[in-house]
């Protein structure tokens, strides 16, 4: 469904996917409302010189129900309107917003225009809601131009609780607090107070192809979901993973290791992972820690993963590593190890 409001200078497409920001109470708890119901609650935007076009997924939903196919739908909407729109704002549930933002950063490259994800911890209709502040600030960021007249933040980013984060560097860390998101290994792109202060040194850095070109973006909708996550914990039984790691459709395993990438000296686990790699599978070493990075050479226990042929996830978030893996497996045609170790959209380094 599409709806256009007002006619001013900046043209922005607002994509509504559902999530808490547009929910209402029901007998079974909070449920997403339709785009029409959302329109009745959105704050007046007369203060902004903007032409706002609104579109929603066919069925707005709780973000825990979103799947890779919905990332493709969001990206396709952006692609469809990439020529006539100046920027994009995506209203999204908080639970999987970091996954969606990271996925879009790999699927849609060289857009050259802002794509700002935002949501809220309380619905728009709640008296203490953070929703209005978030979406209005996201709109302001999307409209912002630099001294050269080009977009101030030509990235896929996420705005929440007065901070703007790179989309593939952010994680949800709090289920209840308004400070739900953080970017542990990359500085914020902007902070909002009485005005929005932009971190020029962080915006666009590490993204190949900078400065961005204006034009039709590179679009990679193919995603391979043959990916598993193995989170280590004391007492893990390797035999419980044997069937999964012998499944030929499993092509990559994200090993959520301890600390800097350490695994226990368990022969059964090592042999299981070694056999997986020998069959052509990819092991990606990540840290369970929120901040810091993987260093497989620091400890003997880290070298075990290195000896198994694991690829270091370096300082990537789990969300970015997962979606980057799906993207690389889906596109194919390149050396996976080499491609994973390179920054595609400022996702590592």
XYZ file of C-alpha atoms in Angstrom:
349
model
C 0.000 0.000 0.000
C 1.295 3.471 -0.887
C 0.287 6.904 0.383
C 1.748 10.337 -0.473
C 1.664 13.314 1.883
C 2.418 16.973 1.029
C 4.677 18.384 -1.623
C 7.893 20.145 -0.669
C 11.574 19.882 -1.534
C 13.058 16.668 -0.118
C 11.480 13.427 -1.357
C 11.540 10.617 1.175
C 10.063 7.136 1.048
C 8.937 5.840 4.433
C 8.717 2.035 4.538
C 6.559 0.610 7.313
C 7.310 -3.000 8.222
C 5.481 -3.197 11.555
C 7.102 -3.472 14.960
C 6.390 -1.843 18.307
C 6.364 1.670 16.840
C 3.062 0.932 15.100
C 1.481 -1.492 17.543
C -1.675 -1.385 19.644
C -2.939 -3.379 22.592
C -5.069 -6.459 21.954
C -6.370 -9.345 24.052
C -3.217 -11.273 23.161
C -0.766 -8.406 23.724
C 0.724 -5.806 21.381
C -0.004 -6.397 17.671
C 1.012 -4.382 14.556
C -1.502 -1.962 13.044
C -2.078 -1.203 9.368
C -0.500 1.689 7.513
C -3.800 3.570 7.638
C -3.957 3.204 11.424
C -0.337 4.297 11.680
C -1.058 7.450 9.653
C -3.588 8.561 12.252
C -0.881 8.529 14.921
C 2.103 10.009 13.072
C 3.104 13.499 14.272
C 2.546 16.459 11.958
C 5.512 17.007 9.641
C 4.643 20.502 8.437
C 7.853 21.798 10.022
C 9.896 19.740 7.558
C 10.341 20.694 3.876
C 9.607 17.191 2.700
C 7.421 15.228 0.343
C 6.771 12.009 2.188
C 5.549 8.875 0.441
C 4.523 5.993 2.677
C 4.491 2.337 1.740
C 4.141 -0.806 3.835
C 4.857 -4.480 3.524
C 1.784 -6.444 2.507
C 1.416 -7.519 6.137
C 3.063 -5.355 8.810
C 4.442 -7.703 11.440
C 6.371 -8.150 14.634
C 10.029 -8.073 13.658
C 10.593 -11.495 15.224
C 8.578 -12.841 12.267
C 10.752 -11.179 9.636
C 12.817 -13.464 7.393
C 15.391 -12.935 4.623
C 12.537 -12.765 2.117
C 11.359 -9.603 3.876
C 14.838 -8.062 3.600
C 14.488 -8.637 -0.136
C 11.069 -6.931 -0.109
C 12.439 -3.891 1.726
C 15.388 -3.677 -0.634
C 13.161 -4.061 -3.685
C 11.049 -1.106 -2.546
C 14.173 1.014 -2.182
C 15.447 -0.135 -5.570
C 12.102 0.633 -7.230
C 12.178 4.214 -5.936
C 15.951 4.744 -5.962
C 15.867 7.252 -8.807
C 13.061 9.575 -7.703
C 13.580 9.515 -3.917
C 16.264 11.457 -2.054
C 16.290 9.220 1.025
C 14.525 6.356 2.795
C 13.287 5.802 6.348
C 12.375 2.284 7.473
C 10.068 1.851 10.482
C 10.990 -1.520 11.958
C 10.638 -3.589 15.116
C 13.656 -3.511 17.403
C 14.200 -7.252 17.869
C 15.646 -7.897 14.412
C 16.302 -4.363 13.182
C 20.087 -4.830 13.436
C 19.807 -7.927 11.222
C 17.760 -6.090 8.593
C 20.038 -3.049 8.549
C 23.138 -5.250 8.237
C 21.562 -7.383 5.507
C 20.584 -4.335 3.436
C 24.137 -2.978 3.683
C 25.388 -6.053 1.795
C 22.431 -6.531 -0.528
C 22.277 -2.895 -1.680
C 25.615 -1.243 -2.369
C 26.516 2.151 -3.832
C 23.049 3.632 -3.362
C 24.535 7.000 -2.440
C 21.458 7.970 -0.437
C 20.477 7.647 3.231
C 18.529 4.597 4.391
C 17.672 5.198 8.057
C 16.163 2.383 10.134
C 14.340 3.295 13.322
C 11.726 1.953 15.709
C 10.751 2.310 19.342
C 10.443 0.537 22.659
C 6.903 1.855 23.201
C 4.125 2.340 20.603
C 3.314 5.758 19.176
C 0.107 5.909 21.190
C 1.792 5.364 24.548
C 2.123 8.548 26.646
C 5.831 7.914 27.352
C 6.655 6.628 23.877
C 10.041 7.187 22.296
C 8.484 6.599 18.869
C 7.748 10.170 17.746
C 11.223 11.393 18.674
C 12.863 8.519 16.832
C 11.016 8.752 13.580
C 11.121 12.557 13.423
C 14.885 12.549 14.078
C 15.387 9.774 11.525
C 13.487 11.931 9.039
C 15.730 14.915 9.815
C 18.870 12.797 9.332
C 17.529 11.447 6.051
C 16.947 15.005 4.794
C 20.299 16.405 5.933
C 22.687 17.676 3.267
C 26.363 18.469 3.562
C 28.085 21.671 2.374
C 28.449 20.090 -1.078
C 24.691 19.624 -1.352
C 24.986 15.827 -1.208
C 23.425 13.617 1.506
C 25.090 14.082 4.875
C 24.797 10.380 5.721
C 24.862 8.346 2.473
C 24.783 5.078 4.410
C 22.427 2.419 5.666
C 22.151 3.484 9.300
C 20.048 2.971 12.412
C 18.757 5.777 14.628
C 17.786 5.114 18.220
C 17.835 6.986 21.537
C 19.565 10.148 20.274
C 22.282 8.262 18.374
C 22.846 7.308 14.750
C 24.758 4.077 14.145
C 26.181 2.377 11.061
C 23.648 -0.303 10.168
C 26.085 -3.216 10.093
C 27.889 -2.184 13.291
C 24.987 -2.052 15.721
C 23.484 -4.576 18.130
C 20.404 -4.633 20.336
C 21.676 -4.927 23.892
C 18.664 -4.072 26.055
C 15.163 -5.541 25.907
C 13.426 -2.913 28.047
C 15.528 0.253 28.263
C 15.295 3.153 25.855
C 19.056 2.779 25.300
C 18.400 -0.468 23.469
C 21.197 -0.297 20.878
C 24.933 0.231 20.840
C 27.822 0.067 18.396
C 30.652 -1.476 20.421
C 33.363 -1.454 17.754
C 32.584 1.600 15.647
C 31.874 5.212 16.631
C 28.404 6.700 16.304
C 27.693 8.578 13.080
C 25.762 11.326 14.868
C 24.284 12.343 18.221
C 21.088 14.303 18.657
C 20.553 16.976 21.296
C 19.064 20.383 20.645
C 20.646 19.859 17.232
C 22.156 16.855 15.469
C 25.956 16.740 15.604
C 27.480 14.620 12.835
C 30.750 12.709 13.217
C 32.169 13.508 9.810
C 35.259 11.378 10.433
C 33.102 8.261 10.884
C 30.551 8.711 8.104
C 31.455 6.776 4.979
C 34.783 5.574 6.330
C 35.785 2.027 5.447
C 33.133 1.654 2.769
C 34.724 0.787 -0.589
C 33.825 3.119 -3.405
C 33.697 6.311 -1.345
C 32.746 8.917 -2.287
C 29.418 7.383 -3.224
C 28.196 7.652 -6.769
C 24.652 8.791 -7.387
C 22.670 6.418 -9.543
C 21.202 2.955 -9.618
C 22.664 0.864 -6.783
C 24.238 -2.548 -7.084
C 21.524 -4.972 -5.992
C 22.254 -8.489 -4.681
C 18.970 -10.118 -3.592
C 20.294 -13.699 -3.510
C 20.716 -15.003 0.042
C 21.713 -18.530 1.041
C 20.246 -19.569 4.385
C 22.430 -22.672 4.756
C 24.053 -21.163 7.841
C 24.174 -22.373 11.442
C 25.316 -20.718 14.659
C 27.220 -22.789 17.223
C 27.443 -21.000 20.557
C 29.968 -22.609 22.846
C 29.206 -23.200 26.514
C 30.718 -25.373 29.230
C 29.301 -28.872 28.835
C 28.440 -28.627 25.130
C 27.911 -32.117 23.668
C 29.440 -32.280 20.170
C 27.412 -35.375 19.278
C 24.231 -33.291 19.337
C 25.638 -31.342 16.388
C 26.752 -34.324 14.341
C 23.601 -34.657 12.234
C 23.413 -30.917 11.506
C 27.048 -30.677 10.436
C 26.651 -33.637 8.087
C 23.678 -31.963 6.367
C 24.878 -31.059 2.840
C 22.707 -27.938 2.820
C 24.720 -26.452 5.714
C 27.495 -24.450 4.088
C 28.760 -22.258 6.913
C 28.892 -22.321 10.716
C 29.348 -19.237 12.859
C 31.273 -20.416 15.911
C 30.491 -18.092 18.823
C 33.683 -18.763 20.754
C 34.904 -17.502 24.090
C 36.895 -14.290 24.433
C 39.194 -13.589 21.500
C 38.120 -16.758 19.691
C 38.955 -19.580 22.078
C 37.489 -23.091 22.037
C 37.979 -25.989 24.473
C 40.482 -28.793 23.904
C 37.721 -31.237 23.027
C 38.853 -33.756 20.457
C 35.333 -34.727 19.467
C 34.352 -31.102 18.794
C 37.533 -30.423 16.842
C 37.131 -33.528 14.693
C 33.510 -32.694 13.983
C 34.439 -29.183 12.839
C 37.458 -30.436 10.893
C 35.303 -32.899 8.983
C 32.849 -30.097 8.190
C 35.627 -27.951 6.719
C 37.018 -30.888 4.757
C 33.590 -31.312 3.156
C 33.855 -27.718 1.914
C 32.079 -25.939 4.771
C 33.151 -22.561 6.097
C 33.903 -21.935 9.777
C 33.664 -18.330 10.936
C 35.089 -17.489 14.353
C 33.202 -14.862 16.360
C 33.434 -13.750 19.959
C 30.621 -14.045 22.474
C 31.845 -10.750 23.940
C 29.952 -7.618 22.979
C 33.072 -5.559 22.295
C 36.600 -6.236 21.104
C 37.633 -8.540 18.317
C 38.704 -12.056 17.436
C 42.442 -12.820 17.505
C 43.059 -16.482 16.754
C 46.807 -16.184 17.337
C 46.700 -14.836 20.896
C 45.980 -18.060 22.806
C 46.677 -21.711 22.174
C 42.937 -22.321 22.487
C 42.351 -19.781 19.722
C 44.881 -21.438 17.454
C 42.733 -24.552 17.563
C 40.149 -22.766 15.409
C 42.889 -21.397 13.186
C 44.284 -24.897 12.680
C 40.805 -26.092 11.737
C 40.730 -23.552 8.920
C 38.385 -21.049 10.561
C 37.970 -17.543 9.173
C 38.307 -14.745 11.709
C 35.227 -12.571 12.136
C 37.535 -9.858 13.491
C 35.428 -7.097 15.069
C 32.167 -7.865 13.273
C 28.842 -8.104 15.070
C 27.037 -11.425 14.952
C 24.269 -9.818 12.885
C 26.723 -8.527 10.297
C 28.650 -11.810 10.125
C 25.458 -13.805 9.637
C 23.992 -11.623 6.910
C 27.353 -11.198 5.164
C 27.715 -14.991 5.089
C 24.234 -15.388 3.574
C 25.079 -12.703 1.023
C 28.422 -14.204 -0.032
C 27.026 -17.725 -0.243
C 24.073 -16.419 -2.237
C 26.095 -14.448 -4.764
C 28.881 -17.031 -5.118
C 31.523 -16.662 -7.802
C 34.324 -15.466 -5.530
C 36.689 -16.919 -2.965
C 34.592 -16.958 0.206
C 37.506 -16.655 2.620
C 39.024 -13.714 0.776
C 35.670 -11.960 0.311
C 34.655 -12.400 3.940
C 37.889 -10.805 5.115
C 37.279 -7.654 3.083
C 35.028 -4.784 4.076
C 31.992 -4.681 1.800
C 30.075 -1.860 3.451
C 32.219 -0.732 6.355
C 31.346 -3.887 8.267
C 34.783 -4.607 9.718
C 38.159 -3.099 10.451
